[in-house]
mmCIF file of C-alpha atoms in Angstrom:
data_model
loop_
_atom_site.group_PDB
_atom_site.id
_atom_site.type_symbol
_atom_site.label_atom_id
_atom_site.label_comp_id
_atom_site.label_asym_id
_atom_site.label_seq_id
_atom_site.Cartn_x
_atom_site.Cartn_y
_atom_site.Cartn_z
ATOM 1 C CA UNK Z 159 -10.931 60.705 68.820
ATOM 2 C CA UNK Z 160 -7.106 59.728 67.994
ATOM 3 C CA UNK Z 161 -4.259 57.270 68.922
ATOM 4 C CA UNK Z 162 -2.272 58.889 71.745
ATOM 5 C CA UNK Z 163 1.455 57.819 72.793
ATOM 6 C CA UNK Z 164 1.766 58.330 76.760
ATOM 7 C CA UNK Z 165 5.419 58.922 77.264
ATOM 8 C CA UNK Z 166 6.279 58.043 81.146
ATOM 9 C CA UNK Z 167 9.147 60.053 82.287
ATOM 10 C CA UNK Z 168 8.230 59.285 86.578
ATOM 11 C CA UNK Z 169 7.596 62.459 88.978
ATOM 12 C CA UNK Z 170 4.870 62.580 91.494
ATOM 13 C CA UNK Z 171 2.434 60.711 89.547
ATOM 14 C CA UNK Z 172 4.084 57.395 89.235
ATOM 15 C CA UNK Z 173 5.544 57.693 92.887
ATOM 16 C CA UNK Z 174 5.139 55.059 95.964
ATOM 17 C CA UNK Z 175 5.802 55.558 99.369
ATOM 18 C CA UNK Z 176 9.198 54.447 99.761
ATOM 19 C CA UNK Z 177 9.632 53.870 103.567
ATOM 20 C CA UNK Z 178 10.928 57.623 104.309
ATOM 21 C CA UNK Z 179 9.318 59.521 101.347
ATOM 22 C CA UNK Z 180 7.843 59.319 97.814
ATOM 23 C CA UNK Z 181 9.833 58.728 94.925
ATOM 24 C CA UNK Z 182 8.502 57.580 90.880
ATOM 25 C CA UNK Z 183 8.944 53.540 90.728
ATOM 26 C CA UNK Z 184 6.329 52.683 88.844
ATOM 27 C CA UNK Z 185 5.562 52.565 85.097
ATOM 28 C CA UNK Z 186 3.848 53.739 82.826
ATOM 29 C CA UNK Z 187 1.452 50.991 82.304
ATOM 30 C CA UNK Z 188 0.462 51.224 85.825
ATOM 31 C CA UNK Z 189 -0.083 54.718 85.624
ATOM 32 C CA UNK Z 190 -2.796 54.880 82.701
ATOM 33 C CA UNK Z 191 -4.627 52.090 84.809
ATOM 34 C CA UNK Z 192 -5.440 54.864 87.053
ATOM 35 C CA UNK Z 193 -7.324 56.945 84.671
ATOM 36 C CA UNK Z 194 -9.972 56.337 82.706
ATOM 37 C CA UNK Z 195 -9.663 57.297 78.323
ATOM 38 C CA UNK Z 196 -11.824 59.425 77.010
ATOM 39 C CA UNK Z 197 -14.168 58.555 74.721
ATOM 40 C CA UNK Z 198 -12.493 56.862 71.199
ATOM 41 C CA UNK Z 199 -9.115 57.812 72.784
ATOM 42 C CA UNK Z 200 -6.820 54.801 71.933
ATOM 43 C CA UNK Z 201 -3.028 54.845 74.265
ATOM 44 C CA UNK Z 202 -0.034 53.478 73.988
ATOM 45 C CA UNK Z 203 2.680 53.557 76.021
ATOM 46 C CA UNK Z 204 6.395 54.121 76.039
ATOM 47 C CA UNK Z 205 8.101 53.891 79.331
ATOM 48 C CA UNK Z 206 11.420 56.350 78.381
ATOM 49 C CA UNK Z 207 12.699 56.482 82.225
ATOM 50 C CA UNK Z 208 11.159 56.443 85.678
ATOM 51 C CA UNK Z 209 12.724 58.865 88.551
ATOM 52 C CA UNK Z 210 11.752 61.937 90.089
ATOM 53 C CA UNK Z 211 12.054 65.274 88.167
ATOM 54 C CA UNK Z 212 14.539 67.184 90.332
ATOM 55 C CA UNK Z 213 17.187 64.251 88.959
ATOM 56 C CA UNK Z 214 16.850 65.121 85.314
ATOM 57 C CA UNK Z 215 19.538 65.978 83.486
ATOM 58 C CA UNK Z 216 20.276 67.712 80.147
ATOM 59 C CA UNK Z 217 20.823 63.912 78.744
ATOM 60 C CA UNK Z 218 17.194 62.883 80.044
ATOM 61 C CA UNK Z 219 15.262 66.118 78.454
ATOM 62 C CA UNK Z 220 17.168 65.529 75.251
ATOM 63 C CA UNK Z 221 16.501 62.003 75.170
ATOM 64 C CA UNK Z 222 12.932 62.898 75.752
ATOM 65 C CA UNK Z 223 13.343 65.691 72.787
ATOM 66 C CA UNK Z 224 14.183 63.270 70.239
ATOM 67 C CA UNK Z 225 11.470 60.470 71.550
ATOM 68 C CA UNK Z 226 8.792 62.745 70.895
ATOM 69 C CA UNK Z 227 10.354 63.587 67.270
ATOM 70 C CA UNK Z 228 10.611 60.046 66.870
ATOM 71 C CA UNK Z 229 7.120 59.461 67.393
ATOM 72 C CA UNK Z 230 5.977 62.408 65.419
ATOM 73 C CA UNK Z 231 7.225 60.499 62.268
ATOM 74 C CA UNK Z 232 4.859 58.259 62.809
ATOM 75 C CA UNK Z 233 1.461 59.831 60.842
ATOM 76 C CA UNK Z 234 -0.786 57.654 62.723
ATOM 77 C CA UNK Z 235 -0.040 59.119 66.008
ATOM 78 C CA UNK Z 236 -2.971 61.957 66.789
ATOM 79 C CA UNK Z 237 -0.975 63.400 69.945
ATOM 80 C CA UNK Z 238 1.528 62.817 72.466
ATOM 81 C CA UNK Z 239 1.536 62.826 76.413
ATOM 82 C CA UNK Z 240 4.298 63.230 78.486
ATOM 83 C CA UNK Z 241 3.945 62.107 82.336
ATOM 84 C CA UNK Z 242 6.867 63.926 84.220
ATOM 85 C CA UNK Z 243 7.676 65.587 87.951
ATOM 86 C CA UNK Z 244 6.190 68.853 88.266
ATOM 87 C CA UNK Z 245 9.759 70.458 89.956
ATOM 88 C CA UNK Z 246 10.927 70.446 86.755
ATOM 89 C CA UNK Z 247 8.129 70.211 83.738
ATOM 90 C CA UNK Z 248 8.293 73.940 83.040
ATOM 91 C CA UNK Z 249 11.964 72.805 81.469
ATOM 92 C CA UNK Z 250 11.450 70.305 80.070
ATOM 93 C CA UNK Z 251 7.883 71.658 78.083
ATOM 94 C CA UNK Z 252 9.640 74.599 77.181
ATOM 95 C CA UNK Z 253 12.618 73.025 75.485
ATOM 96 C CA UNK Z 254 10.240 70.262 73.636
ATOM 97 C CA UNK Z 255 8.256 73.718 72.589
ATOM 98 C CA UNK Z 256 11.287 76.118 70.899
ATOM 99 C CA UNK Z 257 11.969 72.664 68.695
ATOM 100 C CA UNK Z 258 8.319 71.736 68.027
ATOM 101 C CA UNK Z 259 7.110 72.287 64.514
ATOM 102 C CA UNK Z 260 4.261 69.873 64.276
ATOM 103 C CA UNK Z 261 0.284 70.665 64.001
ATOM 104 C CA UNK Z 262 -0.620 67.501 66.635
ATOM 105 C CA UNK Z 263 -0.199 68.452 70.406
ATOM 106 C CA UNK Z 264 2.406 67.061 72.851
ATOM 107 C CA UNK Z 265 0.539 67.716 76.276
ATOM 108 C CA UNK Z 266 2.615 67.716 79.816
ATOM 109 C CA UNK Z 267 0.682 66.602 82.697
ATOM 110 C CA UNK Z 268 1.448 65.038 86.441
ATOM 111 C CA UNK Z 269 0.437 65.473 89.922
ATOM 112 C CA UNK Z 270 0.952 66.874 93.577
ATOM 113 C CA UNK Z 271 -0.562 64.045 95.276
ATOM 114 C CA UNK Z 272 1.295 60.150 94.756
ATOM 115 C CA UNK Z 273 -0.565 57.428 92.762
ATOM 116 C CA UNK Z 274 -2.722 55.094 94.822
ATOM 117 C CA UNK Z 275 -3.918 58.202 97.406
ATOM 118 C CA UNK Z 276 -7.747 58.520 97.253
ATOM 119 C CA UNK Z 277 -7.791 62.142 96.813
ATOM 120 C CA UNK Z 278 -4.915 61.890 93.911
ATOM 121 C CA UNK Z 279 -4.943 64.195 91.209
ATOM 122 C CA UNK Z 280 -3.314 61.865 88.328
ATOM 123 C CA UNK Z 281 -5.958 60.197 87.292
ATOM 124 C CA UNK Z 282 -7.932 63.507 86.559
ATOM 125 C CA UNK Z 283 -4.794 65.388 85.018
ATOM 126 C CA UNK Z 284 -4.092 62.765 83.026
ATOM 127 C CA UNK Z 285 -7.724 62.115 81.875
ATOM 128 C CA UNK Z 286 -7.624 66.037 80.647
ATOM 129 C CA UNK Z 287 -4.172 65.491 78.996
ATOM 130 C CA UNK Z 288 -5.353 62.593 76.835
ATOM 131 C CA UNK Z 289 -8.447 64.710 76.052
ATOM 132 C CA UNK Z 290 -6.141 67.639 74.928
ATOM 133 C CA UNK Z 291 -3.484 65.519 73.088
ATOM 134 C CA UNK Z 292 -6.580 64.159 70.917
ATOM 135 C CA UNK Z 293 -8.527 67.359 70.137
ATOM 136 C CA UNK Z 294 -6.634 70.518 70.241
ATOM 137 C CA UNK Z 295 -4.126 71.144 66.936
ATOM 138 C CA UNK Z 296 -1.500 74.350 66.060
ATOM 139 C CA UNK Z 297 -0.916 75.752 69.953
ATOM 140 C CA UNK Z 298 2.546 73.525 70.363
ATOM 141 C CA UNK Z 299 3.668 71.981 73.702
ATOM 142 C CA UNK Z 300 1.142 72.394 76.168
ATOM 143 C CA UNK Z 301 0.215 72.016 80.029
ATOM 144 C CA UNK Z 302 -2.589 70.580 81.247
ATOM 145 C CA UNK Z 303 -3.410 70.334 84.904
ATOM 146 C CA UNK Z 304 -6.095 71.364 87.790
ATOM 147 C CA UNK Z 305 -8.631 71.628 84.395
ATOM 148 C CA UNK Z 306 -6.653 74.001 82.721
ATOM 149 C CA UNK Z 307 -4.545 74.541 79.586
ATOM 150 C CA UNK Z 308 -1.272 76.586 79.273
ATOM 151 C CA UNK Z 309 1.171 77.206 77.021
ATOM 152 C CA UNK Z 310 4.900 75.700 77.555
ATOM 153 C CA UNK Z 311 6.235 79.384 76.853
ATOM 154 C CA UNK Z 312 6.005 81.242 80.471
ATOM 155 C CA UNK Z 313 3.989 78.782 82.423
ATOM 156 C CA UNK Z 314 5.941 77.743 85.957
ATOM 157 C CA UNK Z 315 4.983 75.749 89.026
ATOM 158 C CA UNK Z 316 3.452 78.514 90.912
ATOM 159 C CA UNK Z 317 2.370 76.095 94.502
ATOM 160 C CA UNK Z 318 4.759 74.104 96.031
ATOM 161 C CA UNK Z 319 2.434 71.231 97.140
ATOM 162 C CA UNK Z 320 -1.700 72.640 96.430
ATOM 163 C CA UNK Z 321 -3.439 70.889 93.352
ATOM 164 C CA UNK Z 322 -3.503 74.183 91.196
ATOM 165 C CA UNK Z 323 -0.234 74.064 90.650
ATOM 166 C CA UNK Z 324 1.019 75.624 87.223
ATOM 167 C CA UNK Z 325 0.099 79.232 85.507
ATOM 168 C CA UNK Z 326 1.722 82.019 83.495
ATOM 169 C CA UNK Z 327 2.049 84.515 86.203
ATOM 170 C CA UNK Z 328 2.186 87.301 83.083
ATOM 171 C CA UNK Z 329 -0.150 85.727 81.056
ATOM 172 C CA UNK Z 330 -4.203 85.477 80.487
ATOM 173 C CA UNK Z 331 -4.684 81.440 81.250
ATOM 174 C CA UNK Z 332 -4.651 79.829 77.483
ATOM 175 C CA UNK Z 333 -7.691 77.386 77.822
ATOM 176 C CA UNK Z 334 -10.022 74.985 79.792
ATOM 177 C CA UNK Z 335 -11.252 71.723 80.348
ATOM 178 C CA UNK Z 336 -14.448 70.685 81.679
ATOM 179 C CA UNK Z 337 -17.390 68.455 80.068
ATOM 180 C CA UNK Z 338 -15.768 66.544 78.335
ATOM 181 C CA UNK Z 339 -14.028 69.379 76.039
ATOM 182 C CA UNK Z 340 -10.963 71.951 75.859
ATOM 183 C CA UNK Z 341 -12.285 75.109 75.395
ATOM 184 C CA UNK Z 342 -9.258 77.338 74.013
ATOM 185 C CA UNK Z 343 -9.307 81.061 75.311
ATOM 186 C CA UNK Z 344 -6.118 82.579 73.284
ATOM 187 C CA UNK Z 345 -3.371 81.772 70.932
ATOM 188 C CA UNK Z 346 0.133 81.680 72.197
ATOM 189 C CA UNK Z 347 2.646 83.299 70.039
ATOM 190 C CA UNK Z 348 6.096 81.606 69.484
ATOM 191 C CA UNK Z 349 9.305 81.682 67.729
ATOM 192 C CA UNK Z 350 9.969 79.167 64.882
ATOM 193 C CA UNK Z 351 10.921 76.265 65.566
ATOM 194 C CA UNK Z 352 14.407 75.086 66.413
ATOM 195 C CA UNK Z 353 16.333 72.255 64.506
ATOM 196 C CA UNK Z 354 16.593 69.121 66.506
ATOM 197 C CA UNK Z 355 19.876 69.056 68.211
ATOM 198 C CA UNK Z 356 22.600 66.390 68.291
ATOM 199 C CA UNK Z 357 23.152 64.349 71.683
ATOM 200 C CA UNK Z 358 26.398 65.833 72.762
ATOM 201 C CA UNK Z 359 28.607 63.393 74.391
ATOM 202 C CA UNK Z 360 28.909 66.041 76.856
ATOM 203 C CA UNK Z 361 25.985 68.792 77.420
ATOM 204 C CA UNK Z 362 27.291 72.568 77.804
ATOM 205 C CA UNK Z 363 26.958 73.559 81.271
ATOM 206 C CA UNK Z 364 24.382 76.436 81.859
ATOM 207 C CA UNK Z 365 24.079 77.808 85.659
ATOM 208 C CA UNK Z 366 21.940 80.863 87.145
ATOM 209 C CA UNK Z 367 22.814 82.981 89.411
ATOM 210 C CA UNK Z 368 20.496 85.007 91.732
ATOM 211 C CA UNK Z 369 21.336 88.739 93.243
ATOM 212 C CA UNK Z 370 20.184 90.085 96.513
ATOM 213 C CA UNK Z 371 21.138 92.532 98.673
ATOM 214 C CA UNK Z 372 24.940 91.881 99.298
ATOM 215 C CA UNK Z 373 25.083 90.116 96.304
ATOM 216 C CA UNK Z 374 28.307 90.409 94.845
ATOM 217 C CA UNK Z 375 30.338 88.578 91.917
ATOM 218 C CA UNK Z 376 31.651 86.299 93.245
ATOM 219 C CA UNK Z 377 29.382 83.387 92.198
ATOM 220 C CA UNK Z 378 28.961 84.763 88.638
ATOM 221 C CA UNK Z 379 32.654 84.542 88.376
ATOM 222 C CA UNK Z 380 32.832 80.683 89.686
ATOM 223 C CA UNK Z 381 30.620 79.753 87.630
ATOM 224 C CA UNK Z 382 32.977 81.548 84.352
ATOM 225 C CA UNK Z 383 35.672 79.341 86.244
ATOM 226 C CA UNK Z 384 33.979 76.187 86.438
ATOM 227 C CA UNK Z 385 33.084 76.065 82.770
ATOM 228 C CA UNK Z 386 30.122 77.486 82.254
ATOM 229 C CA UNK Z 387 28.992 78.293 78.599
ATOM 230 C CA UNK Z 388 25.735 80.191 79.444
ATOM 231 C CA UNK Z 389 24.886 82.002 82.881
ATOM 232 C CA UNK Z 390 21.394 83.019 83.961
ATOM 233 C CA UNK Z 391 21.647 86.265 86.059
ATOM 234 C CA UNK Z 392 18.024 86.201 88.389
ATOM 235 C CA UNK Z 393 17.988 90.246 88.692
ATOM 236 C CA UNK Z 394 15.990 92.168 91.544
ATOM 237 C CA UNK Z 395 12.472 94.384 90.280
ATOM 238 C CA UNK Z 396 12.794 94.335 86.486
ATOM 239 C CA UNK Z 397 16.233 93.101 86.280
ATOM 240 C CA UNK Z 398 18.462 94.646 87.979
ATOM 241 C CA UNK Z 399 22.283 94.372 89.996
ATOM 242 C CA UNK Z 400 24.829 95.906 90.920
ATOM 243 C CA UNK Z 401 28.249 97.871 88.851
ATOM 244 C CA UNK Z 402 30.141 95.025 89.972
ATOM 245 C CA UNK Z 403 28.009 92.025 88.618
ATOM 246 C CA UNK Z 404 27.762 94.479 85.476
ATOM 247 C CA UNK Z 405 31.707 94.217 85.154
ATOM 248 C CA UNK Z 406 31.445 90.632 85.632
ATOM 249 C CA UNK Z 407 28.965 90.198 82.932
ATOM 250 C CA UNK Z 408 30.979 91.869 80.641
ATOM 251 C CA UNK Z 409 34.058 90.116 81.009
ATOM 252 C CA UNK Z 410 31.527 86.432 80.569
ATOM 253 C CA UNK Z 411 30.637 87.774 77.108
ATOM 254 C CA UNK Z 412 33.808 88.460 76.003
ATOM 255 C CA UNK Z 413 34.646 84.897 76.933
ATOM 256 C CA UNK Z 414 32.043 84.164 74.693
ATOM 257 C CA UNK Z 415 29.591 82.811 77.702
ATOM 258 C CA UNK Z 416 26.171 83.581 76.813
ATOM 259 C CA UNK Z 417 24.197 85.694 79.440
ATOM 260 C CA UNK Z 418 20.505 86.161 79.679
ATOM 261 C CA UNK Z 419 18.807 88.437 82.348
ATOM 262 C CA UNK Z 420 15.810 87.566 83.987
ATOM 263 C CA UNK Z 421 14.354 88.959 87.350
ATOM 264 C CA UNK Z 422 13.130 86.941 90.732
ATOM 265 C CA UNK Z 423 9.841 88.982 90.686
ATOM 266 C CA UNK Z 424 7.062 86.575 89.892
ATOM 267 C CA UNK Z 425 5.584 88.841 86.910
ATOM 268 C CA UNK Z 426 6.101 91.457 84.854
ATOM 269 C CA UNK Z 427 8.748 91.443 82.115
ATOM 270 C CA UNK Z 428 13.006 92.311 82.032
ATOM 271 C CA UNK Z 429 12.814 96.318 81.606
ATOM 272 C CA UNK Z 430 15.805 98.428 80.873
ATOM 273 C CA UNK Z 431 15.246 101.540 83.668
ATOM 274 C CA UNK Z 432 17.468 101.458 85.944
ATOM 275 C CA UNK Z 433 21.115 102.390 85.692
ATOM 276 C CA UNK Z 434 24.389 102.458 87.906
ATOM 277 C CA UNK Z 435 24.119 98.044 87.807
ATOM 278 C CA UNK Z 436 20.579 97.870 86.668
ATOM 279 C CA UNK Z 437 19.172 96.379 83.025
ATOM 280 C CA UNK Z 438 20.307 99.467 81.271
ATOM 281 C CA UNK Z 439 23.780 98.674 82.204
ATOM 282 C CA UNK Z 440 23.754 95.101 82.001
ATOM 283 C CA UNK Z 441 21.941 94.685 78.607
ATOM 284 C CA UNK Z 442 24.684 97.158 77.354
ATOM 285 C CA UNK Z 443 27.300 94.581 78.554
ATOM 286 C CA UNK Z 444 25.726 91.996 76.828
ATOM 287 C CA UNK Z 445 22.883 90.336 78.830
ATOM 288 C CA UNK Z 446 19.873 89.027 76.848
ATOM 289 C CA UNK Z 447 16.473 90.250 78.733
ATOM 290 C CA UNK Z 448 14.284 87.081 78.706
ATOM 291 C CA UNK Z 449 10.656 88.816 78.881
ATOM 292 C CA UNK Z 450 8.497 87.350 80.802
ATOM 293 C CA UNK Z 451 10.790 84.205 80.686
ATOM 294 C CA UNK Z 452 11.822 83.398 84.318
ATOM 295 C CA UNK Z 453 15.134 81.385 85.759
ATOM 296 C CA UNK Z 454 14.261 77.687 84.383
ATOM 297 C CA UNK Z 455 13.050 78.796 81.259
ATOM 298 C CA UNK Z 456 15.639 81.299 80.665
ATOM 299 C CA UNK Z 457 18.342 78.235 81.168
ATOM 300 C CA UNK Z 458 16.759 76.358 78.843
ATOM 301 C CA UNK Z 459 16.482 79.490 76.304
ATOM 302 C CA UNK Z 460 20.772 79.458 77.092
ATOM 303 C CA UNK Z 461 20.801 75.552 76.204
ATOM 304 C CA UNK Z 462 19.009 75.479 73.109
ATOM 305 C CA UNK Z 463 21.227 78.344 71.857
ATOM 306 C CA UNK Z 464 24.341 76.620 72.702
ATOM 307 C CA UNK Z 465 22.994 73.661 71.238
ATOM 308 C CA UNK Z 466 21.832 74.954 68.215
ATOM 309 C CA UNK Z 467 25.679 76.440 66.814
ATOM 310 C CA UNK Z 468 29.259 76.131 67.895
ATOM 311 C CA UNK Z 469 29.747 79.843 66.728
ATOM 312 C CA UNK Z 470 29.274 82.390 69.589
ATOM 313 C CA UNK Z 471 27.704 85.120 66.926
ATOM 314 C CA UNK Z 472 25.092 82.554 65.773
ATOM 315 C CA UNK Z 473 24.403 81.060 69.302
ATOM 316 C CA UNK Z 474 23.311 84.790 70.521
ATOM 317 C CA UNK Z 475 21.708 85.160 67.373
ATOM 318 C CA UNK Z 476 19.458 81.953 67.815
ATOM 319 C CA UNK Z 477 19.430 82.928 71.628
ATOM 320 C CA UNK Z 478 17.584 86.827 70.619
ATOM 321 C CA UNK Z 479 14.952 84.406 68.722
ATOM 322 C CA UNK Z 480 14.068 81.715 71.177
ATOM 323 C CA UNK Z 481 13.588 85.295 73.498
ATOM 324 C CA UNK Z 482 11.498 87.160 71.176
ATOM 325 C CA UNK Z 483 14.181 89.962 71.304
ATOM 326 C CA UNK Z 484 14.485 89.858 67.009
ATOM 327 C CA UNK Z 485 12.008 91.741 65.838
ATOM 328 C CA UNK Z 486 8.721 90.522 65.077
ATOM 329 C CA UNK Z 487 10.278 86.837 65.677
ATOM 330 C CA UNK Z 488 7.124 85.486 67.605
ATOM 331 C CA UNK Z 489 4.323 84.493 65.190
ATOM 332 C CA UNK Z 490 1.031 83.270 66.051
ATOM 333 C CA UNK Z 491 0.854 79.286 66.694
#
C-alpha cells in the first residue's frame, strides 16, 4: 500500500524498566520489531530523539516540525508516523497540523503500557498507524490509537493510564480501524496552513495560567515579569475570572503579550456570558477565546503565532486564524 517513514521521538512505547520506573531508551528500530506491517506497507525509520514526552521542549517539536517537512519533499514517501509520549502528543500533533499543507497523512501513535509487556498496546497502535499513514489522504495530522482515528485539532489525552486514551471531548470521533481498514466517519475542518517557521536560537516563552476560586493575579503578572510573550488564561465554566485577572490581562496586551482564553471544563467551547471578570470582560481586554481548544493546544495556538511574525498586529492576526475566530477561516480538509 505505500512507503511509510516511522519517525521515533521515545514516550511510553519505546520505554524499559529502568530500575525505579519507565523511561523511552530504546529506538526506533526496536520498536517496529514489535509490530507487525500491514499488508504491502514498506517502513523506514528515522530515529529523531529518544526521551519521554513530558521533557520536550519547543526545540524538540520544532525539530520534529521541520523533519516531517523534510520528508514530505521526498514524493516517494506515501505517509509519515510519528512514535511519541502520550503526556504530550496533543502538542506536538497540533502544531505539526496548523503548518501541514500536504494531501499524504502524518499519523501520531504510542502507548500506555511499556514495550516488551505482554498485554502492551504498541504493537497494535502502531499496526493501525502504519495502516492509516498508507491509506487515508486530505484529513491532515492525525491520531490513531485504541482503534480509532482523530483529528490533531481538539483531540487530548482524556485517561491518565487506561488503553483508550485520546478523544475530542467536543467532537463526534473522526474515524475507525478494524479489519484491516480505516473507516472515516467525518471531515475535520481547519485553518490554512501555516508557513514553516525558522528555528529561533531562542523559542518565545508561552505559559498558562489556571483560575480557581481565590485565584488572583498574581501568577498572570509573574509570568508578564518573567518574559513571557504569550499567556494561556485556563478560565472556570465557559471562560471565566475575576475583575482583577481582567485588569491584568489588559495591561499583558498592551505589552504586546498575546493572551488566549480557554476554560478547565473538559467540553464545551469559550462563550462570552458572563460579566464583572467573566469572557465578556476579558475578550474585551484582549483575550483570544480558543473554542473548543483546551490549555496545551491553546499554547501551541500562542507559539505558532509568535512564531509566525515579529509584529504584534500580525501575530494576533495569525493567532484569530489558527483559532477559527476570522471569519469563515476553517475550511474543510
Amino acid at each position: 500500500m505505500g512507503r511509510i517513514v516511522v519517525i521515533s521521538t521515545g514516550g511510553t512505547i519505546a520505554s524499559r524498566w529502568q530500575g525505579s520506573g519507565f523511561a523511552a531508551d530504546a529506538g526506533g528500530s526496536e520498536v517496529m520489531a514489535t509490530a507487525p506491517l500491514p499488508e504491502g506497507v514498506t517502513v523506514e525509520v528515522v530515529d529523531l530523539f529518544s526521551v519521554n514526552s513530558p521533557r520536550l521542549t519547543t526545540a524538540h517539536q520544532l525539530t520534529l516540525l521541520r523533519t516531517v517537512h523534510e520528508v514530505l519533499a521526498d514524493p516517494g514517501v506515501d505517509g509519515i508516523v510519528v512514535t511519541h509520549g502520550t503526556d504530550t502528543l496533543e502538542e506536538s500533533a497540533f502544531l505539526l497540523d496548523l503548518h501541514h499543507h500536504d494531501a499524504r497523512s502524518v499519523v501520531f501513535t504510542g502507548s500506555q503500557r511499556p514495550m516488551g509487556t505482554a498485554d502492551g498496546d504498541g504493537p497494535g497502535n502502531l499496526y493501525d498507524a502504519l495502516l492509516t499513514a498508507a491509506t487515508v489522504r486530505g484529513l491532515g495530522v492525525l491520531v490513531a490509537f485504541a482503534g480509532r482515528v482523530h483529528a490533531a485539532r481538539g483531540t487530548v489525552k482524556t485517561q491518565a493510564v487506561a488503553l483508550d486514551a485520546f478523544a475530542d471531548p467536543s467532537k463526534e470521533l473522526l474515524g475507525k480501524i478494524g479489519f484491516g481498514k480505516v473507516t472515516v466517519l467525518r471531515t475535520p475542518q481547519r485553518p490554512g496552513a501555516l508557513a514553516l517557521p525558522a528555528m529561533p536560537e531562542l523559542p518565545p516563552r508561552v505559559d498558562v495560567v489556571v483560575h480557581h476560586a481565590d485565584g488572583d493575579a498574581v501568577l498572570l503578572n509573574a509570568a508578564v515579569a518573567a518574559g513571557a510573550r504569550g499567556i494561556v488564561l485556563v478560565g472556570t465554566g465557559a471562560g471565566n475570572a475575576t475583575p482583577q485577572i481582567v485588569e491584568a490581562v489588559r495591561g499583558a496586551v498592551a505589552r504586546g503579550v498575546l493572551v488566549a482564553l480557554t476554560t478547565r471544563v473538559a467540553a464545551g467551547p469559550v462563550t462570552e456570558i458572563y460579566t464583572h471578570g467573566g469572557a465578556v470582560d476579558l475578550v474585551a481586554a484582549g483575550a483570544a477565546p480558543t473554542g473548543t481548544l483546551r490549555a496545551g493546544q491553546a499554547r501551541i495556538a500562542v507559539l505558532a503565532a509568535l512564531l509566525a511574525s515579529e509584529d504584534v498586529v500580525e501575530q494576533r492576526r495569525v493567532l484569530r486564524e489558527v483559532l477559527g475566530a476570522a471569519g469563515s477561516v476553517l475550511v474543510d480538509a
